[in-house]
CSV table of C-alpha atoms in Angstrom, one decimal:
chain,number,residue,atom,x,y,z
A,135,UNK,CA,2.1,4.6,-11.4
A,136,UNK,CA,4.5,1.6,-10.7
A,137,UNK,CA,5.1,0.9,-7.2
A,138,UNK,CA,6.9,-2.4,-8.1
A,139,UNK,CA,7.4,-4.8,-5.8
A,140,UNK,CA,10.5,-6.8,-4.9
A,141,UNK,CA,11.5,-10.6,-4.8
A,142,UNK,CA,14.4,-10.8,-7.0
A,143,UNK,CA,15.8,-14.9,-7.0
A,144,UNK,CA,13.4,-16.0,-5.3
A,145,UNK,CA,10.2,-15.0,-7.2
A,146,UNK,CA,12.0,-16.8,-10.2
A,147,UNK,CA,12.5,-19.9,-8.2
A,148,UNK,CA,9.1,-20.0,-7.6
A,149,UNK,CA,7.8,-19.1,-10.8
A,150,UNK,CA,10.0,-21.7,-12.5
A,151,UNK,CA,8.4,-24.9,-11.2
A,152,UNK,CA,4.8,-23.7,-12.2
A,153,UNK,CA,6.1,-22.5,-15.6
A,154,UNK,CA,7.6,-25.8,-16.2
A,155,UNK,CA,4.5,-28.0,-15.2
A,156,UNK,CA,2.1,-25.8,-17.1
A,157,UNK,CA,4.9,-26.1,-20.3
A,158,UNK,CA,4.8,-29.5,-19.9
A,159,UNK,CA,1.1,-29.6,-19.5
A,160,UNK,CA,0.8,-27.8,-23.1
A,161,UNK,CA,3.1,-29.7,-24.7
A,162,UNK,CA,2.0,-33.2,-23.6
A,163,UNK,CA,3.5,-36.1,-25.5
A,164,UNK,CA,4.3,-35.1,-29.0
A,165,UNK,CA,5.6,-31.6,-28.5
A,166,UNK,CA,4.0,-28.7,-30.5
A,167,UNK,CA,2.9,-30.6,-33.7
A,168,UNK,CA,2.0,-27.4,-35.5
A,169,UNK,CA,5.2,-25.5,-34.9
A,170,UNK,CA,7.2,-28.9,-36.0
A,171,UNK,CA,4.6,-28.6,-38.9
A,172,UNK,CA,4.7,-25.3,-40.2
A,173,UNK,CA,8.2,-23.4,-38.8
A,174,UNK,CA,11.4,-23.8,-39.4
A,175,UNK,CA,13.7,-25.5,-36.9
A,176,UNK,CA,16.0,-22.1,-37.6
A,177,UNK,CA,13.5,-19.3,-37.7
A,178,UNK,CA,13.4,-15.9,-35.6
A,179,UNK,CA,10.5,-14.3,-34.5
A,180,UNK,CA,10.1,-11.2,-32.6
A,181,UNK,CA,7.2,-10.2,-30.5
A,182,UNK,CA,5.1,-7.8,-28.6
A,183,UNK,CA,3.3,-8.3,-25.2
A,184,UNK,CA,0.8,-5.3,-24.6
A,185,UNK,CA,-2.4,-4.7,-22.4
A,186,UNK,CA,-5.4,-4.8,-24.5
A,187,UNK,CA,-7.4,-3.1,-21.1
A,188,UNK,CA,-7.0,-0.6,-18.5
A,189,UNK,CA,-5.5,-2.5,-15.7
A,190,UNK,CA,-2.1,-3.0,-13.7
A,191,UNK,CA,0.5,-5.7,-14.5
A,192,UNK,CA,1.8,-8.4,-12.2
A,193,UNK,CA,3.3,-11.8,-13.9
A,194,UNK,CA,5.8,-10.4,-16.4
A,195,UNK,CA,8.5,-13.0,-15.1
A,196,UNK,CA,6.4,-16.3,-16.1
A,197,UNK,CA,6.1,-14.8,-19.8
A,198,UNK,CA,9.9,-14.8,-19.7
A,199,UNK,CA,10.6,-17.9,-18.1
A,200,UNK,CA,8.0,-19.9,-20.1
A,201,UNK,CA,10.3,-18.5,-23.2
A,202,UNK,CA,13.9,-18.9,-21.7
A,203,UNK,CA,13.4,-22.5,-20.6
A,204,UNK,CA,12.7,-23.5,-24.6
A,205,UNK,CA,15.2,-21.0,-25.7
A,206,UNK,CA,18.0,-20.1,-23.3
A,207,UNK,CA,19.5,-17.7,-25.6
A,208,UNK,CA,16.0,-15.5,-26.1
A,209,UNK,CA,16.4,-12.0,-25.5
A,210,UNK,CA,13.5,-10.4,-23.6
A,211,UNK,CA,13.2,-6.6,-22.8
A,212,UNK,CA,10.6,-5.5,-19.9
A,213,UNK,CA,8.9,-2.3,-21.0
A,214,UNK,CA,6.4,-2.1,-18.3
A,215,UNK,CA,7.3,-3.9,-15.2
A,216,UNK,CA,5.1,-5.3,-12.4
A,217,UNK,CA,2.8,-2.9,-11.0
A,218,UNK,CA,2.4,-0.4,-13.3
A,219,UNK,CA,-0.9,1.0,-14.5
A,220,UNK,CA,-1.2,0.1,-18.4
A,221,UNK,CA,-3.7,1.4,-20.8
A,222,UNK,CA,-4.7,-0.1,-23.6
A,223,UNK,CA,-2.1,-0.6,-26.2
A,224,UNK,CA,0.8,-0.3,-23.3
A,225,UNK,CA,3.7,-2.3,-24.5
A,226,UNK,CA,4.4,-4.5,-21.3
A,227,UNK,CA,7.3,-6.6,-22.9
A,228,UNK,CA,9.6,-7.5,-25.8
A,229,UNK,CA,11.5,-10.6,-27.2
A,230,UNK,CA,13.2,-12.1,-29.7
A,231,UNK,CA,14.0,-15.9,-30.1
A,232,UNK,CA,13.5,-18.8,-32.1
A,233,UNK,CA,10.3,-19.3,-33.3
A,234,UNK,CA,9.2,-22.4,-32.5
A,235,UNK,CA,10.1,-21.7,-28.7
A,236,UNK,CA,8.7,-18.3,-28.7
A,237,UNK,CA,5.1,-19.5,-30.1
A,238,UNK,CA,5.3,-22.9,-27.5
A,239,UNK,CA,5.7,-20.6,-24.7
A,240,UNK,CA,2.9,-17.7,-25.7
A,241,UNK,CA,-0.2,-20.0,-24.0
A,242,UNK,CA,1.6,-20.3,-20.9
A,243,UNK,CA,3.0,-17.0,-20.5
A,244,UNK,CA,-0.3,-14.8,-21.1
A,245,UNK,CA,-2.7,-17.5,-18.8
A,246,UNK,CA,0.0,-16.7,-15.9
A,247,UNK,CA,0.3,-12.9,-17.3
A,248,UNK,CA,-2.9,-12.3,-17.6
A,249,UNK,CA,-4.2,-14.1,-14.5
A,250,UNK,CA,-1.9,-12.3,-11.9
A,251,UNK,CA,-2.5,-8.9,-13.6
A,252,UNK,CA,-6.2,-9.3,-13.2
A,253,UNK,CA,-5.9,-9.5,-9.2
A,254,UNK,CA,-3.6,-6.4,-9.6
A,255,UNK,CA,-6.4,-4.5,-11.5
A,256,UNK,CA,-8.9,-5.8,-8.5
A,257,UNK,CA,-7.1,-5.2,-5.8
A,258,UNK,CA,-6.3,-1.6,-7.1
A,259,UNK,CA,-9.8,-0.9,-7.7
A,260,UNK,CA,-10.2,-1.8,-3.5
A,261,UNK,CA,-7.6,-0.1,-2.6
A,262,UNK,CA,-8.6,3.2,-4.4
A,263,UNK,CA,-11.6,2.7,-2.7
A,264,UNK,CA,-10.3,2.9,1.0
A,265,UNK,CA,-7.9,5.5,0.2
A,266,UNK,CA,-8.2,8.5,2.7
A,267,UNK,CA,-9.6,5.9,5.5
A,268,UNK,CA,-6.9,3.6,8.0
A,269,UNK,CA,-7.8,0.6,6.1
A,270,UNK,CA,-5.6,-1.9,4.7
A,271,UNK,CA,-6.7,-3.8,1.9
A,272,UNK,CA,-5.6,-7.9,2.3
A,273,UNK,CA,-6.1,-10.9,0.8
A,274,UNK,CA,-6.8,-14.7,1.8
A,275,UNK,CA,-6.0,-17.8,1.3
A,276,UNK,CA,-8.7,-18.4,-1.3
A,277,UNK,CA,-6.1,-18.7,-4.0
A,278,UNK,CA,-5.4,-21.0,-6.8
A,279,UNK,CA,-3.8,-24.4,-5.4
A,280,UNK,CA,-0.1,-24.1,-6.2
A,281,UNK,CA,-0.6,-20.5,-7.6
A,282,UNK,CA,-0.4,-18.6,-4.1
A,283,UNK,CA,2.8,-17.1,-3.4
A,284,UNK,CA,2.5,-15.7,-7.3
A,285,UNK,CA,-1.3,-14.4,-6.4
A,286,UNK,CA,-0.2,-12.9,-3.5
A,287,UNK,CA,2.5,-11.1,-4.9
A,288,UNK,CA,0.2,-10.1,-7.3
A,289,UNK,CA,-2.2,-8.4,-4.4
A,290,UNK,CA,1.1,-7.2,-3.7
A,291,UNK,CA,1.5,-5.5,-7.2
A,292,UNK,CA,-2.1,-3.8,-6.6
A,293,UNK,CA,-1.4,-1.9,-3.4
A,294,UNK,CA,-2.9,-4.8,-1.2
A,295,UNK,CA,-1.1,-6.5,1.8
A,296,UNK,CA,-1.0,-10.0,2.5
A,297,UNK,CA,-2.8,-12.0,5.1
A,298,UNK,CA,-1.2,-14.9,6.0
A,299,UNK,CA,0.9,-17.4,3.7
A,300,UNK,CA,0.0,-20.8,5.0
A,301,UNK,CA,-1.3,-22.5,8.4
A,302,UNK,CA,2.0,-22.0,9.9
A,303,UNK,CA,2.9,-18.4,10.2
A,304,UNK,CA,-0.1,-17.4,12.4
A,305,UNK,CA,-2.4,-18.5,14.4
A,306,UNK,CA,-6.0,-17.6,13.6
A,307,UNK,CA,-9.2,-18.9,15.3
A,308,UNK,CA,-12.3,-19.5,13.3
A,309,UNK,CA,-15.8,-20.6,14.1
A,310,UNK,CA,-15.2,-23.9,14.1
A,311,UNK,CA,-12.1,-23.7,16.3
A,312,UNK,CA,-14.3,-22.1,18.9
A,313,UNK,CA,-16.6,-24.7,18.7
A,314,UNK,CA,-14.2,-27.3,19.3
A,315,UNK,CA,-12.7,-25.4,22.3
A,316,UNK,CA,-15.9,-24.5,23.9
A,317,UNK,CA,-15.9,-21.2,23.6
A,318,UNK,CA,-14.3,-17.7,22.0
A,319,UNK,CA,-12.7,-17.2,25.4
A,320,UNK,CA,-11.2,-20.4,25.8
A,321,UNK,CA,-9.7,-20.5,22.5
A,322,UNK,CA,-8.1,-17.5,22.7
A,323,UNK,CA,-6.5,-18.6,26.2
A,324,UNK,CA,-5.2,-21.8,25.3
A,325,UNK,CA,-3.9,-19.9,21.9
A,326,UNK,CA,-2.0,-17.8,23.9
A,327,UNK,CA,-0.6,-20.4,26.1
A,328,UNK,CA,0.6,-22.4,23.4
A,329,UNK,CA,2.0,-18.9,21.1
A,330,UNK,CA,5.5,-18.2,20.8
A,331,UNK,CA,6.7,-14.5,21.2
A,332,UNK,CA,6.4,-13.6,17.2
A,333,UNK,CA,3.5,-15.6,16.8
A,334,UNK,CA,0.5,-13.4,16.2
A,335,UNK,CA,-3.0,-14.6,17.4
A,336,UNK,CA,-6.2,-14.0,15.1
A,337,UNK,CA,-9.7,-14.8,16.5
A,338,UNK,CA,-12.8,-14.7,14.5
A,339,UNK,CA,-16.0,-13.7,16.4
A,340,UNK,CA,-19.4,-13.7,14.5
A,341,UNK,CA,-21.5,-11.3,17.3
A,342,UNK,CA,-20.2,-7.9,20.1
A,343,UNK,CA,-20.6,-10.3,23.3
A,344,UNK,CA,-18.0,-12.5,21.3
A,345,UNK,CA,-16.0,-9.6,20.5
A,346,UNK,CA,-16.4,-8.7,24.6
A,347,UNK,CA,-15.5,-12.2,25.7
A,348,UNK,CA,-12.2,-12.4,23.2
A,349,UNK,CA,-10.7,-8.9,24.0
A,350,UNK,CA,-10.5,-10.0,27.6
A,351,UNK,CA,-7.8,-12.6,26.7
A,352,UNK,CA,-5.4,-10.3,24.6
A,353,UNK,CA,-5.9,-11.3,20.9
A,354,UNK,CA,-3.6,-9.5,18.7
A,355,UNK,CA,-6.3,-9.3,16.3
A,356,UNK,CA,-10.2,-9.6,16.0
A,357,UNK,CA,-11.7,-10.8,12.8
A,358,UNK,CA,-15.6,-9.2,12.7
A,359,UNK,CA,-17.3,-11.9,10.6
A,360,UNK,CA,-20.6,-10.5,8.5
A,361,UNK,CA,-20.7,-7.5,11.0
A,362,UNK,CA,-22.9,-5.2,10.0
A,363,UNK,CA,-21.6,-1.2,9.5
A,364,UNK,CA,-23.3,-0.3,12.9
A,365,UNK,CA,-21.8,-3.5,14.4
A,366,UNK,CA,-18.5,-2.7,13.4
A,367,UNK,CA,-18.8,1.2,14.2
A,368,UNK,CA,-19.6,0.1,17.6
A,369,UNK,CA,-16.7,-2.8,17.9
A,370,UNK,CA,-14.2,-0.5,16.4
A,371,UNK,CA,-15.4,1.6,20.0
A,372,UNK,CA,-15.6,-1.0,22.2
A,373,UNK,CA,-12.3,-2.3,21.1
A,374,UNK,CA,-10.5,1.4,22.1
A,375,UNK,CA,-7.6,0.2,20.3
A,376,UNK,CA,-6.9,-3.1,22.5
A,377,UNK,CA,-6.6,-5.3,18.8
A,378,UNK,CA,-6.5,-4.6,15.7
A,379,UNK,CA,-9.7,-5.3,13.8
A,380,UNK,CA,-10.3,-6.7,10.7
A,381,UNK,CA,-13.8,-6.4,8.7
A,382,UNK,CA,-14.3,-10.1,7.2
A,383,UNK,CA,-17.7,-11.1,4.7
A,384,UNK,CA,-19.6,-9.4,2.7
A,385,UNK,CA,-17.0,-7.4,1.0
A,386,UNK,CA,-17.2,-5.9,-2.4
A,387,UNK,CA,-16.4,-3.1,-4.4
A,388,UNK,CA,-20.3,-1.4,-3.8
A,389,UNK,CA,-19.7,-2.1,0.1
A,390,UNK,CA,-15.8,-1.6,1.1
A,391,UNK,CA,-15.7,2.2,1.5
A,392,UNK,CA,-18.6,2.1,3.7
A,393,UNK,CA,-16.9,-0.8,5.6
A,394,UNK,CA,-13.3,1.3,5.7
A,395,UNK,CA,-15.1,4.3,7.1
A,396,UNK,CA,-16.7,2.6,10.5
A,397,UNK,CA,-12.6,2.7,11.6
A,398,UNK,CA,-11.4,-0.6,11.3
A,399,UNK,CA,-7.8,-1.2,10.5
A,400,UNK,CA,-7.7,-4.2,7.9
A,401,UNK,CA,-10.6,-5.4,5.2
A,402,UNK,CA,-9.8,-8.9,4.3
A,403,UNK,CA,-10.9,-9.5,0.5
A,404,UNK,CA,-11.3,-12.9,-0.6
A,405,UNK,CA,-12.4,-12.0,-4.1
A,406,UNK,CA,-8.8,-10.7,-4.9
A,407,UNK,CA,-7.8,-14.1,-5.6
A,408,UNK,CA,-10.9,-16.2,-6.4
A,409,UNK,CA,-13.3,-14.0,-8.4
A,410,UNK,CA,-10.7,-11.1,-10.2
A,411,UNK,CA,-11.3,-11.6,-13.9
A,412,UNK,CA,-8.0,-12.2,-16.2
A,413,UNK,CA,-6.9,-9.2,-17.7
A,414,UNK,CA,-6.7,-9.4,-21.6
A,415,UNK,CA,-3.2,-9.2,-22.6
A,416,UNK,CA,-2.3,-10.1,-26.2
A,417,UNK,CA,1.1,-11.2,-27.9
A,418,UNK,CA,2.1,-10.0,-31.5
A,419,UNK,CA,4.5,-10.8,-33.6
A,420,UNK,CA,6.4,-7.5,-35.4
């Protein structure tokens, strides 16, 4: 399966600067002093990426930018793109280029490889989970400082959705909001007041009088914080379809099918992005 997901230009432009500070990073201030030591200036190497687990890939475009940006003229073949499931043994990628560029650029290609292709594998495994229910799989913004628009597209690569981007493309309420408005109700209000037209308003509500107080004032979406499955059964009926609700705490892969069966339209998974383990990719030479 490969349900590939698109950004063209602009996932390279940003992959390129996080390449580029993690090449720098690696190389520090002497450059690779056992390539300079053992290879010649001259020398060709070709090479292998493939998946040494059962997972799904996501990252393939930092292992080739890591290599084009210390050898422009490195060829590099995609065997098995982003999101595809891989066995292990799959052949994700090929290239060929000078040596001493191709061996700079393996640490920094597989960290970002193999990073992004473990939240694929994650977020699959939830998303298999759900399947046959109405709920969506999303992520957070638990991610990796710097590393989120790659993570996300990574979720993205595993059949997830993405929550929201930043601060600035949605307005969503938490507890401590509330607190500082005096109330669920008033929050809401005022958020609605101040919301532009495409502006989508969140609110997260932690009990079912919250959940009662909130719906009154229109929220386009009701986050149900540590709700237990009876809890939720019963907001998804209060609720009659009024906002959409989203299932918040306490997720994990023993408890989200149980969660996606009470009826509520979005699970929101933080551990896609802070707790999925790398997947262990290798690279060869041939």
């Amino acid at each position: 399966m490969s349900i590939q997901p698109q950004m063209g230009e602009l996932h390279d432009l940003l992959v390129r600067p996080i390449v580029d500070l993690a090449l720098a990073e690696d190389l520090g201030r002497a450059g690779d002093i056992t390539g300079q030591a053992c290879i010649d200036p001259d020398a060709r190497l070709s090479v292998v990426w493939a998946s040494r687990q059962d997972g799904r890939v996501s990252g393939l475009s930092c292992a080739r930018l890591a290599l084009a940006a210390l050898d422009p003229s490195a060829r590099f073949e995609v065997v098995t793109p982003d999101g595809s499931d891989v066995l292990p043994g799959t052949v994700l990628a090929r290239a060929e280029g000078n040596a001493r560029a191709v061996l700079i650029a393996e640490r920094t290609g597989l960290n970002l490889l193999g990073r992004l292709s473990g939240i694929a594998t994650l977020t699959r495994s939830y998303v298999r989970l759900v399947e046959g229910t109405k709920a969506t799989i999303v992520d957070t913004r638990k991610t990796t400082p710097g590393l989120r628009a790659l993570e996300k597209y990574a979720v993205r690569c595993g059949g997830g959705v993405n929550h929201r981007f930043g601060l600035d493309d949605a307005i969503l309420i938490k507890d401590n909001h509330v607190v500082a408005c005096g109330g669920v109700g008033e929050a809401v209000r005022r958020a609605r007041a101040h919301a532009g037209h495409l502006v989508k308003v969140e609110v997260e509500v932690d009990g079912l009088d919250q959940l009662e107080e909130a719906l009154k004032h229109g929220p386009d979406v009701v986050m149900l914080d540590n709700f237990s499955l009876d809890d939720l059964r019963t907001a998804v009926s209060l609720a009659k379809g009024r906002a959409v609700l989203e299932a918040s705490g306490g997720v994990n892969l023993t408890t989200v099918r149980a969660i996606a069966e009470t009826g509520v339209n979005v699970i929101s998974v933080g551990a896609l992005t802070h707790s999925a383990p790398v997947l262990d990719i290798g690279l060869d030479a041939n």
